[in-house]
Amino acid sequence: MINLQTYKNELTDNGFAVINNIFSEEEIKNISEVILNIDTSKDTFRKSEDLFAIRQFLKEIPEVKDLIFNENLRTIIREIFGENYFVIKSIYFDKPEKSNWYVAYHQDLTISVDKKLQLENFGPWTTKQNQFAVQPPLYILENIFTIRIHLDDTDENNGALKVIPKSHAKGIYRPETIDWTIETETMCSIEKGGIMLMKPLLLHGSNRTTNGKKRRVIHIEFSDRELPEQLQWSERMN
C-alpha cells in the first residue's frame, strides 16, 4: 500500500484528497454486477432520466459490503481517519450518459438519524421517505469524513466534483457569500477504481454531463462521535 501520510496531510489542509488504484478492474466489475441485479422498486431508490440513486446503500445491498471494504480501503480508513471510525451514511449515485443533473456549490450539513426530536443545537430537520436528517452542532460535522468510490473515469465533462480548497476550515460557509477574489476552484478528476476523500464542510458542486459518459459513485460517510443518547445514527455500521 502507498504511503498514506501525504494524503492525510492533503485532506487535513485542503479538505480533500484523490487516491487512484484502490480497486482493481475485477473488483469494480463485481461491485457493478451486484448493483445491476438488485430490485429497484424500493422506497429508498430514486430513478429519473437524470439520476439513479440508492439511499442507505450498504443497508439495502448488504452483499456489496465485503466487495467495497477491501484491504486497501480498510487500511485507508484506519490510517487516515483512525481506529474508531464507523459508517454513518451511504448512498449510490448513477449520473447516466445523458444526464443534465447539475449541483450548485454547497456543504453537506445534515446527518441521517433514526428519529426526529427536540434537541438543543440540532436543527433544522428534514424528512425524506421516512428518513430523518438534521443539521447537528459543528463539532460533529467537523469530525466526519467522506469516501467517494468511483466506478467510472470521471472528469469535468461527466460531472466530476469541483471544490473550493480549504473551505472546510471556515465553519458554515454560505455559497452565496463565496468571494471569488480570494477563493479558487479545483476540478477533481478521478480514475475508475479510485477514491476521493473529503470533509463534508468542503464547498463542492458538479456540472452537467457533456461527453455522453456515465458517472457512478458510492458515497460513504464515517464518524467516531456518538450522538446524544436519545438519538442514533440511522445507518451505523462498524
Tab-separated table of N, CA, C and O in Angstrom, residues 28-152:
chain	number	residue	atom	x	y	z
A	28	ILE	N	-14.178	-3.702	-9.438
A	28	ILE	CA	-15.204	-2.778	-9.927
A	28	ILE	C	-16.284	-3.538	-10.685
A	28	ILE	O	-17.482	-3.275	-10.542
A	29	LYS	N	-15.864	-4.509	-11.485
A	29	LYS	CA	-16.821	-5.333	-12.246
A	29	LYS	C	-17.748	-6.094	-11.290
A	29	LYS	O	-18.969	-6.139	-11.486
A	30	ASN	N	-17.195	-6.656	-10.220
A	30	ASN	CA	-18.004	-7.423	-9.263
A	30	ASN	C	-19.000	-6.525	-8.521
A	30	ASN	O	-20.159	-6.895	-8.326
A	31	ILE	N	-18.552	-5.337	-8.117
A	31	ILE	CA	-19.448	-4.386	-7.439
A	31	ILE	C	-20.574	-3.973	-8.398
A	31	ILE	O	-21.749	-3.938	-8.023
A	32	SER	N	-20.207	-3.673	-9.646
A	32	SER	CA	-21.194	-3.236	-10.646
A	32	SER	C	-22.244	-4.311	-10.899
A	32	SER	O	-23.433	-4.008	-11.063
A	33	GLU	N	-21.822	-5.572	-10.916
A	33	GLU	CA	-22.755	-6.675	-11.176
A	33	GLU	C	-23.779	-6.815	-10.055
A	33	GLU	O	-24.954	-7.068	-10.296
A	34	VAL	N	-23.330	-6.643	-8.821
A	34	VAL	CA	-24.257	-6.723	-7.686
A	34	VAL	C	-25.317	-5.623	-7.818
A	34	VAL	O	-26.515	-5.873	-7.643
A	35	ILE	N	-24.881	-4.402	-8.151
A	35	ILE	CA	-25.812	-3.270	-8.275
A	35	ILE	C	-26.789	-3.498	-9.426
A	35	ILE	O	-27.979	-3.187	-9.331
A	36	LEU	N	-26.285	-4.085	-10.501
A	36	LEU	CA	-27.100	-4.321	-11.695
A	36	LEU	C	-28.253	-5.292	-11.413
A	36	LEU	O	-29.314	-5.215	-12.032
A	37	ASN	N	-28.039	-6.183	-10.451
A	37	ASN	CA	-29.003	-7.261	-10.218
A	37	ASN	C	-29.964	-7.010	-9.055
A	37	ASN	O	-30.602	-7.931	-8.571
A	38	ILE	N	-30.078	-5.763	-8.609
A	38	ILE	CA	-30.933	-5.507	-7.458
A	38	ILE	C	-32.360	-5.151	-7.874
A	38	ILE	O	-32.605	-4.722	-8.990
A	39	ASP	N	-33.267	-5.304	-6.912
A	39	ASP	CA	-34.662	-4.902	-7.111
A	39	ASP	C	-34.741	-3.389	-6.877
A	39	ASP	O	-34.485	-2.909	-5.776
A	40	THR	N	-35.093	-2.640	-7.919
A	40	THR	CA	-35.058	-1.170	-7.816
A	40	THR	C	-36.405	-0.552	-7.454
A	40	THR	O	-36.602	0.639	-7.593
A	41	SER	N	-37.335	-1.361	-6.962
A	41	SER	CA	-38.679	-0.838	-6.703
A	41	SER	C	-38.850	-0.278	-5.285
A	41	SER	O	-39.917	0.217	-4.933
A	42	LYS	N	-37.818	-0.348	-4.450
A	42	LYS	CA	-37.963	0.073	-3.049
A	42	LYS	C	-38.037	1.590	-2.897
A	42	LYS	O	-37.599	2.341	-3.760
A	43	ASP	N	-38.559	2.025	-1.738
A	43	ASP	CA	-38.715	3.453	-1.437
A	43	ASP	C	-37.388	4.201	-1.401
A	43	ASP	O	-37.334	5.404	-1.659
A	44	THR	N	-36.336	3.494	-1.018
A	44	THR	CA	-35.033	4.169	-0.873
A	44	THR	C	-34.339	4.360	-2.214
A	44	THR	O	-33.251	4.912	-2.277
A	45	PHE	N	-34.951	3.865	-3.297
A	45	PHE	CA	-34.353	4.008	-4.621
A	45	PHE	C	-35.037	5.160	-5.354
A	45	PHE	O	-36.249	5.305	-5.315
A	46	ARG	N	-34.255	5.962	-6.006
A	46	ARG	CA	-34.802	7.098	-6.750
A	46	ARG	C	-34.335	6.981	-8.196
A	46	ARG	O	-33.137	6.892	-8.454
A	47	LYS	N	-35.264	6.984	-9.112
A	47	LYS	CA	-34.890	6.792	-10.510
A	47	LYS	C	-35.541	7.850	-11.392
A	47	LYS	O	-36.750	8.052	-11.349
A	48	SER	N	-34.721	8.554	-12.190
A	48	SER	CA	-35.237	9.501	-13.180
A	48	SER	C	-34.294	9.442	-14.381
A	48	SER	O	-33.299	8.721	-14.366
A	49	GLU	N	-34.591	10.220	-15.400
A	49	GLU	CA	-33.698	10.239	-16.571
A	49	GLU	C	-32.325	10.780	-16.207
A	49	GLU	O	-31.317	10.426	-16.808
A	50	ASP	N	-32.284	11.681	-15.226
A	50	ASP	CA	-31.040	12.359	-14.875
A	50	ASP	C	-30.251	11.692	-13.762
A	50	ASP	O	-29.071	11.953	-13.590
A	51	LEU	N	-30.913	10.862	-12.970
A	51	LEU	CA	-30.230	10.327	-11.795
A	51	LEU	C	-30.865	9.034	-11.323
A	51	LEU	O	-32.082	8.900	-11.307
A	52	PHE	N	-30.019	8.087	-10.935
A	52	PHE	CA	-30.481	6.899	-10.226
A	52	PHE	C	-29.723	6.897	-8.909
A	52	PHE	O	-28.499	6.990	-8.892
A	53	ALA	N	-30.433	6.858	-7.803
A	53	ALA	CA	-29.776	6.901	-6.504
A	53	ALA	C	-30.370	5.860	-5.565
A	53	ALA	O	-31.569	5.571	-5.610
A	54	ILE	N	-29.515	5.283	-4.719
A	54	ILE	CA	-29.954	4.346	-3.685
A	54	ILE	C	-29.503	4.912	-2.339
A	54	ILE	O	-28.296	5.023	-2.081
A	55	ARG	N	-30.462	5.309	-1.514
A	55	ARG	CA	-30.135	5.747	-0.162
A	55	ARG	C	-29.956	4.522	0.731
A	55	ARG	O	-30.473	3.459	0.435
A	56	GLN	N	-29.238	4.689	1.832
A	56	GLN	CA	-28.944	3.570	2.747
A	56	GLN	C	-28.392	2.380	1.960
A	56	GLN	O	-28.799	1.235	2.141
A	57	PHE	N	-27.453	2.689	1.096
A	57	PHE	CA	-26.934	1.726	0.121
A	57	PHE	C	-26.409	0.441	0.773
A	57	PHE	O	-26.744	-0.669	0.348
A	58	LEU	N	-25.595	0.571	1.808
A	58	LEU	CA	-24.995	-0.618	2.426
A	58	LEU	C	-26.034	-1.443	3.191
A	58	LEU	O	-25.894	-2.656	3.329
A	59	LYS	N	-27.080	-0.767	3.677
A	59	LYS	CA	-28.174	-1.474	4.356
A	59	LYS	C	-29.034	-2.227	3.349
A	59	LYS	O	-29.449	-3.352	3.579
A	60	GLU	N	-29.304	-1.553	2.216
A	60	GLU	CA	-30.186	-2.133	1.201
A	60	GLU	C	-29.514	-3.278	0.438
A	60	GLU	O	-30.179	-4.209	-0.004
A	61	ILE	N	-28.206	-3.177	0.264
A	61	ILE	CA	-27.487	-4.184	-0.528
A	61	ILE	C	-26.302	-4.711	0.289
A	61	ILE	O	-25.138	-4.434	-0.010
A	62	PRO	N	-26.575	-5.456	1.363
A	62	PRO	CA	-25.507	-5.894	2.267
A	62	PRO	C	-24.440	-6.761	1.587
A	62	PRO	O	-23.283	-6.783	2.015
A	63	GLU	N	-24.833	-7.428	0.482
A	63	GLU	CA	-23.867	-8.317	-0.190
A	63	GLU	C	-22.716	-7.550	-0.844
A	63	GLU	O	-21.705	-8.139	-1.242
A	64	VAL	N	-22.847	-6.224	-0.943
A	64	VAL	CA	-21.793	-5.442	-1.582
A	64	VAL	C	-20.705	-5.029	-0.572
A	64	VAL	O	-19.617	-4.623	-0.947
A	65	LYS	N	-20.994	-5.183	0.721
A	65	LYS	CA	-20.074	-4.695	1.764
A	65	LYS	C	-18.675	-5.297	1.668
A	65	LYS	O	-17.673	-4.585	1.724
A	66	ASP	N	-18.606	-6.607	1.541
A	66	ASP	CA	-17.286	-7.261	1.502
A	66	ASP	C	-16.494	-6.857	0.265
A	66	ASP	O	-15.259	-6.842	0.283
A	67	LEU	N	-17.206	-6.545	-0.820
A	67	LEU	CA	-16.527	-6.125	-2.052
A	67	LEU	C	-15.968	-4.707	-1.901
A	67	LEU	O	-14.893	-4.396	-2.412
A	68	ILE	N	-16.705	-3.849	-1.215
A	68	ILE	CA	-16.288	-2.451	-1.053
A	68	ILE	C	-15.156	-2.306	-0.043
A	68	ILE	O	-14.162	-1.621	-0.289
A	69	PHE	N	-15.302	-2.979	1.090
A	69	PHE	CA	-14.284	-2.815	2.138
A	69	PHE	C	-13.145	-3.812	1.922
A	69	PHE	O	-12.921	-4.718	2.727
A	70	ASN	N	-12.436	-3.592	0.809
A	70	ASN	CA	-11.261	-4.438	0.535
A	70	ASN	C	-10.115	-3.994	1.441
A	70	ASN	O	-10.227	-3.044	2.221
A	71	GLU	N	-8.991	-4.675	1.338
A	71	GLU	CA	-7.873	-4.380	2.247
A	71	GLU	C	-7.378	-2.943	2.085
A	71	GLU	O	-7.062	-2.255	3.065
A	72	ASN	N	-7.334	-2.462	0.837
A	72	ASN	CA	-6.884	-1.084	0.582
A	72	ASN	C	-7.758	-0.072	1.328
A	72	ASN	O	-7.257	0.843	1.985
A	73	LEU	N	-9.073	-0.237	1.205
A	73	LEU	CA	-9.983	0.741	1.809
A	73	LEU	C	-9.929	0.668	3.333
A	73	LEU	O	-9.926	1.708	4.015
A	74	ARG	N	-9.869	-0.531	3.874
A	74	ARG	CA	-9.790	-0.666	5.340
A	74	ARG	C	-8.520	-0.014	5.885
A	74	ARG	O	-8.540	0.633	6.930
A	75	THR	N	-7.410	-0.165	5.146
A	75	THR	CA	-6.145	0.452	5.568
A	75	THR	C	-6.257	1.972	5.551
A	75	THR	O	-5.800	2.660	6.472
A	76	ILE	N	-6.889	2.512	4.508
A	76	ILE	CA	-7.066	3.970	4.388
A	76	ILE	C	-7.904	4.503	5.551
A	76	ILE	O	-7.550	5.505	6.178
A	77	ILE	N	-9.008	3.821	5.858
A	77	ILE	CA	-9.881	4.265	6.959
A	77	ILE	C	-9.098	4.269	8.276
A	77	ILE	O	-9.131	5.239	9.036
A	78	ARG	N	-8.362	3.199	8.513
A	78	ARG	CA	-7.629	3.053	9.778
A	78	ARG	C	-6.506	4.091	9.900
A	78	ARG	O	-6.341	4.729	10.929
A	79	GLU	N	-5.739	4.268	8.820
A	79	GLU	CA	-4.536	5.101	8.911
A	79	GLU	C	-4.807	6.590	8.698
A	79	GLU	O	-4.088	7.431	9.231
A	80	ILE	N	-5.835	6.921	7.909
A	80	ILE	CA	-6.111	8.342	7.665
A	80	ILE	C	-7.171	8.868	8.629
A	80	ILE	O	-7.028	9.960	9.176
A	81	PHE	N	-8.234	8.097	8.873
A	81	PHE	CA	-9.294	8.557	9.769
A	81	PHE	C	-8.959	8.219	11.223
A	81	PHE	O	-8.987	9.074	12.086
A	82	GLY	N	-8.684	6.948	11.486
A	82	GLY	CA	-8.411	6.496	12.851
A	82	GLY	C	-9.121	5.184	13.139
A	82	GLY	O	-10.001	4.758	12.396
A	83	GLU	N	-8.740	4.548	14.239
A	83	GLU	CA	-9.232	3.201	14.583
A	83	GLU	C	-10.727	3.158	14.893
A	83	GLU	O	-11.367	2.142	14.733
A	84	ASN	N	-11.291	4.270	15.376
A	84	ASN	CA	-12.638	4.211	15.957
A	84	ASN	C	-13.749	4.678	15.022
A	84	ASN	O	-14.870	4.914	15.467
A	85	TYR	N	-13.446	4.839	13.735
A	85	TYR	CA	-14.458	5.350	12.803
A	85	TYR	C	-15.404	4.248	12.343
A	85	TYR	O	-14.994	3.106	12.131
A	86	PHE	N	-16.684	4.610	12.196
A	86	PHE	CA	-17.707	3.679	11.721
A	86	PHE	C	-18.568	4.378	10.666
A	86	PHE	O	-18.599	5.609	10.589
A	87	VAL	N	-19.261	3.585	9.857
A	87	VAL	CA	-20.122	4.121	8.793
A	87	VAL	C	-21.357	4.776	9.409
A	87	VAL	O	-21.971	4.217	10.325
A	88	ILE	N	-21.719	5.974	8.903
A	88	ILE	CA	-22.948	6.620	9.372
A	88	ILE	C	-23.941	6.885	8.238
A	88	ILE	O	-25.098	7.200	8.487
A	89	LYS	N	-23.477	6.767	6.978
A	89	LYS	CA	-24.369	7.072	5.854
A	89	LYS	C	-23.767	6.493	4.580
A	89	LYS	O	-22.540	6.505	4.413
A	90	SER	N	-24.627	6.021	3.675
A	90	SER	CA	-24.123	5.514	2.384
A	90	SER	C	-25.163	5.746	1.296
A	90	SER	O	-26.357	5.524	1.507
A	91	ILE	N	-24.693	6.212	0.153
A	91	ILE	CA	-25.573	6.477	-0.995
A	91	ILE	C	-24.848	6.018	-2.266
A	91	ILE	O	-23.626	6.174	-2.381
A	92	TYR	N	-25.606	5.477	-3.199
A	92	TYR	CA	-25.085	5.166	-4.534
A	92	TYR	C	-25.707	6.153	-5.512
A	92	TYR	O	-26.928	6.340	-5.529
A	93	PHE	N	-24.860	6.808	-6.315
A	93	PHE	CA	-25.327	7.748	-7.342
A	93	PHE	C	-24.946	7.220	-8.716
A	93	PHE	O	-23.819	6.774	-8.917
A	94	ASP	N	-25.858	7.313	-9.649
A	94	ASP	CA	-25.547	6.999	-11.045
A	94	ASP	C	-26.047	8.166	-11.892
A	94	ASP	O	-27.252	8.391	-12.009
A	95	LYS	N	-25.088	8.949	-12.420
A	95	LYS	CA	-25.456	10.008	-13.371
A	95	LYS	C	-25.398	9.373	-14.752
A	95	LYS	O	-24.305	9.105	-15.258
A	96	PRO	N	-26.526	9.101	-15.402
A	96	PRO	CA	-26.494	8.449	-16.715
A	96	PRO	C	-25.819	9.311	-17.783
A	96	PRO	O	-25.549	10.495	-17.570
A	97	GLU	N	-25.588	8.678	-18.938
A	97	GLU	CA	-24.826	9.330	-20.013
A	97	GLU	C	-25.432	10.659	-20.470
A	97	GLU	O	-24.716	11.582	-20.835
A	98	LYS	N	-26.753	10.753	-20.480
A	98	LYS	CA	-27.393	11.985	-20.982
A	98	LYS	C	-27.858	12.894	-19.847
A	98	LYS	O	-28.691	13.758	-20.027
A	99	SER	N	-27.285	12.707	-18.674
A	99	SER	CA	-27.756	13.444	-17.500
A	99	SER	C	-27.535	14.947	-17.617
A	99	SER	O	-26.475	15.408	-18.029
A	100	ASN	N	-28.557	15.698	-17.239
A	100	ASN	CA	-28.418	17.145	-17.134
A	100	ASN	C	-28.390	17.568	-15.672
A	100	ASN	O	-28.681	18.705	-15.325
A	101	TRP	N	-28.081	16.626	-14.798
A	101	TRP	CA	-28.063	16.874	-13.359
A	101	TRP	C	-26.900	17.798	-13.019
A	101	TRP	O	-25.752	17.508	-13.276
A	102	TYR	N	-27.236	18.936	-12.430
A	102	TYR	CA	-26.241	19.942	-12.078
A	102	TYR	C	-26.368	20.201	-10.578
A	102	TYR	O	-27.475	20.301	-10.057
A	103	VAL	N	-25.264	20.285	-9.873
A	103	VAL	CA	-25.310	20.527	-8.425
A	103	VAL	C	-24.540	21.795	-8.110
A	103	VAL	O	-23.337	21.889	-8.374
A	104	ALA	N	-25.235	22.788	-7.548
A	104	ALA	CA	-24.596	24.055	-7.186
A	104	ALA	C	-23.681	23.856	-5.980
A	104	ALA	O	-23.803	22.865	-5.243
A	105	TYR	N	-22.785	24.795	-5.769
A	105	TYR	CA	-21.888	24.711	-4.621
A	105	TYR	C	-22.672	24.614	-3.314
A	105	TYR	O	-23.644	25.342	-3.092
A	106	HIS	N	-22.236	23.700	-2.432
A	106	HIS	CA	-22.891	23.511	-1.134
A	106	HIS	C	-21.943	22.783	-0.191
A	106	HIS	O	-20.924	22.239	-0.618
A	107	GLN	N	-22.283	22.786	1.081
A	107	GLN	CA	-21.639	21.929	2.065
A	107	GLN	C	-22.625	20.830	2.443
A	107	GLN	O	-23.841	21.019	2.330
A	108	ASP	N	-22.131	19.675	2.893
A	108	ASP	CA	-23.020	18.618	3.388
A	108	ASP	C	-23.234	18.867	4.878
A	108	ASP	O	-22.368	18.553	5.701
A	109	LEU	N	-24.387	19.444	5.216
A	109	LEU	CA	-24.607	19.938	6.573
A	109	LEU	C	-25.544	19.079	7.413
A	109	LEU	O	-25.795	19.397	8.574
A	110	THR	N	-26.078	17.995	6.835
A	110	THR	CA	-27.012	17.176	7.630
A	110	THR	C	-26.465	15.771	7.844
A	110	THR	O	-25.630	15.282	7.081
A	111	ILE	N	-26.973	15.138	8.900
A	111	ILE	CA	-26.655	13.741	9.182
A	111	ILE	C	-27.966	12.949	9.183
A	111	ILE	O	-29.041	13.519	9.390
A	112	SER	N	-27.878	11.649	8.944
A	112	SER	CA	-29.068	10.789	8.950
A	112	SER	C	-29.223	10.150	10.328
A	112	SER	O	-28.276	9.539	10.835
A	113	VAL	N	-30.426	10.293	10.900
A	113	VAL	CA	-30.668	9.771	12.248
A	113	VAL	C	-31.956	8.954	12.275
A	113	VAL	O	-32.697	8.921	11.304
A	114	ASP	N	-32.208	8.290	13.413
A	114	ASP	CA	-33.309	7.319	13.463
A	114	ASP	C	-34.661	7.918	13.799
A	114	ASP	O	-35.696	7.278	13.635
A	115	LYS	N	-34.686	9.157	14.321
A	115	LYS	CA	-35.975	9.752	14.704
A	115	LYS	C	-35.847	11.265	14.742
A	115	LYS	O	-34.736	11.809	14.696
A	116	LYS	N	-36.995	11.947	14.857
A	116	LYS	CA	-36.997	13.401	14.978
A	116	LYS	C	-37.414	13.780	16.394
A	116	LYS	O	-38.438	13.302	16.895
A	117	LEU	N	-36.605	14.606	17.037
A	117	LEU	CA	-36.976	15.073	18.372
A	117	LEU	C	-36.343	16.435	18.643
A	117	LEU	O	-35.446	16.871	17.929
A	118	GLN	N	-36.822	17.101	19.661
A	118	GLN	CA	-36.297	18.416	20.004
A	118	GLN	C	-34.994	18.259	20.791
A	118	GLN	O	-34.983	17.676	21.863
A	119	LEU	N	-33.919	18.757	20.218
A	119	LEU	CA	-32.618	18.675	20.878
A	119	LEU	C	-31.914	19.996	20.698
A	119	LEU	O	-31.885	20.543	19.590
A	120	GLU	N	-31.318	20.488	21.752
A	120	GLU	CA	-30.615	21.761	21.663
A	120	GLU	C	-29.472	21.683	20.649
A	120	GLU	O	-28.718	20.708	20.623
A	121	ASN	N	-29.367	22.678	19.798
A	121	ASN	CA	-28.311	22.799	18.777
A	121	ASN	C	-28.436	21.794	17.629
A	121	ASN	O	-27.518	21.658	16.828
A	122	PHE	N	-29.578	21.071	17.550
A	122	PHE	CA	-29.835	20.185	16.412
A	122	PHE	C	-30.995	20.768	15.615
A	122	PHE	O	-32.095	20.935	16.126
A	123	GLY	N	-30.760	21.101	14.345
A	123	GLY	CA	-31.819	21.649	13.502
A	123	GLY	C	-31.212	22.581	12.459
A	123	GLY	O	-30.081	23.027	12.634
A	124	PRO	N	-31.916	22.830	11.354
A	124	PRO	CA	-33.273	22.353	11.041
A	124	PRO	C	-33.316	20.862	10.670
A	124	PRO	O	-32.288	20.257	10.417
A	125	TRP	N	-34.558	20.340	10.641
A	125	TRP	CA	-34.814	18.928	10.329
A	125	TRP	C	-35.447	18.798	8.945
A	125	TRP	O	-36.194	19.671	8.522
A	126	THR	N	-35.176	17.672	8.288
A	126	THR	CA	-35.907	17.327	7.055
A	126	THR	C	-36.263	15.846	7.107
A	126	THR	O	-35.607	15.063	7.798
A	127	THR	N	-37.307	15.481	6.380
A	127	THR	CA	-37.711	14.073	6.300
A	127	THR	C	-37.920	13.706	4.845
A	127	THR	O	-38.650	14.383	4.128
A	128	LYS	N	-37.214	12.650	4.386
A	128	LYS	CA	-37.401	12.157	3.018
A	128	LYS	C	-37.666	10.664	3.096
A	128	LYS	O	-36.855	9.917	3.637
A	129	GLN	N	-38.794	10.223	2.571
A	129	GLN	CA	-39.119	8.790	2.535
A	129	GLN	C	-38.908	8.136	3.900
A	129	GLN	O	-38.238	7.116	4.036
A	130	ASN	N	-39.469	8.758	4.938
A	130	ASN	CA	-39.356	8.256	6.309
A	130	ASN	C	-37.926	8.187	6.830
A	130	ASN	O	-37.627	7.432	7.753
A	131	GLN	N	-37.048	8.956	6.220
A	131	GLN	CA	-35.681	9.052	6.727
A	131	GLN	C	-35.485	10.458	7.284
A	131	GLN	O	-35.839	11.438	6.631
A	132	PHE	N	-34.916	10.525	8.467
A	132	PHE	CA	-34.783	11.805	9.158
A	132	PHE	C	-33.359	12.340	9.025
A	132	PHE	O	-32.390	11.599	9.216
A	133	ALA	N	-33.272	13.621	8.679
A	133	ALA	CA	-31.966	14.268	8.569
A	133	ALA	C	-32.005	15.558	9.371
A	133	ALA	O	-33.036	16.241	9.434
A	134	VAL	N	-30.864	15.884	9.982
A	134	VAL	CA	-30.810	17.076	10.816
A	134	VAL	C	-29.424	17.697	10.723
A	134	VAL	O	-28.438	16.985	10.508
A	135	GLN	N	-29.373	19.005	10.871
A	135	GLN	CA	-28.072	19.671	10.959
A	135	GLN	C	-27.626	19.615	12.415
A	135	GLN	O	-28.289	20.174	13.289
A	136	PRO	N	-26.500	18.940	12.684
A	136	PRO	CA	-26.031	18.800	14.057
A	136	PRO	C	-25.089	19.951	14.424
A	136	PRO	O	-24.751	20.778	13.566
A	137	PRO	N	-24.634	20.016	15.681
A	137	PRO	CA	-23.627	21.024	16.045
A	137	PRO	C	-22.358	20.863	15.195
A	137	PRO	O	-22.056	19.769	14.706
A	138	LEU	N	-21.633	21.958	15.056
A	138	LEU	CA	-20.462	21.998	14.183
A	138	LEU	C	-19.412	20.954	14.543
A	138	LEU	O	-18.789	20.357	13.659
A	139	TYR	N	-19.222	20.680	15.833
A	139	TYR	CA	-18.161	19.744	16.233
A	139	TYR	C	-18.409	18.337	15.684
A	139	TYR	O	-17.469	17.588	15.411
A	140	ILE	N	-19.674	17.988	15.464
A	140	ILE	CA	-19.987	16.676	14.874
A	140	ILE	C	-19.657	16.692	13.382
A	140	ILE	O	-19.025	15.765	12.857
A	141	LEU	N	-20.058	17.751	12.683
A	141	LEU	CA	-19.770	17.857	11.243
A	141	LEU	C	-18.267	17.883	10.973
A	141	LEU	O	-17.782	17.278	10.012
A	142	GLU	N	-17.523	18.566	11.826
A	142	GLU	CA	-16.079	18.705	11.604
A	142	GLU	C	-15.348	17.376	11.740
A	142	GLU	O	-14.247	17.217	11.233
A	143	ASN	N	-15.972	16.418	12.402
A	143	ASN	CA	-15.308	15.135	12.640
A	143	ASN	C	-15.683	14.052	11.625
A	143	ASN	O	-15.207	12.929	11.715
A	144	ILE	N	-16.555	14.391	10.678
A	144	ILE	CA	-17.000	13.405	9.679
A	144	ILE	C	-16.025	13.387	8.498
A	144	ILE	O	-15.502	14.417	8.088
A	145	PHE	N	-15.802	12.189	7.965
A	145	PHE	CA	-15.042	12.012	6.724
A	145	PHE	C	-15.952	11.337	5.701
A	145	PHE	O	-16.794	10.523	6.064
A	146	THR	N	-15.746	11.651	4.435
A	146	THR	CA	-16.489	11.005	3.342
A	146	THR	C	-15.515	10.320	2.399
A	146	THR	O	-14.454	10.865	2.092
A	147	ILE	N	-15.884	9.113	1.955
A	147	ILE	CA	-15.153	8.438	0.884
A	147	ILE	C	-16.095	8.289	-0.300
A	147	ILE	O	-17.218	7.807	-0.154
A	148	ARG	N	-15.646	8.728	-1.467
A	148	ARG	CA	-16.411	8.581	-2.707
A	148	ARG	C	-15.653	7.611	-3.617
A	148	ARG	O	-14.547	7.916	-4.064
A	149	ILE	N	-16.252	6.451	-3.863
A	149	ILE	CA	-15.636	5.412	-4.689
A	149	ILE	C	-16.154	5.563	-6.116
A	149	ILE	O	-17.371	5.570	-6.350
A	150	HIS	N	-15.243	5.674	-7.066
A	150	HIS	CA	-15.634	5.922	-8.457
A	150	HIS	C	-15.610	4.626	-9.276
A	150	HIS	O	-14.567	3.985	-9.392
A	151	LEU	N	-16.768	4.303	-9.844
A	151	LEU	CA	-16.892	3.092	-10.678
A	151	LEU	C	-16.655	3.399	-12.154
A	151	LEU	O	-16.695	2.496	-12.985
A	152	ASP	N	-16.419	4.683	-12.470
A	152	ASP	CA	-16.127	5.110	-13.849
A	152	ASP	C	-15.061	6.202	-13.810
A	152	ASP	O	-14.924	6.903	-12.802
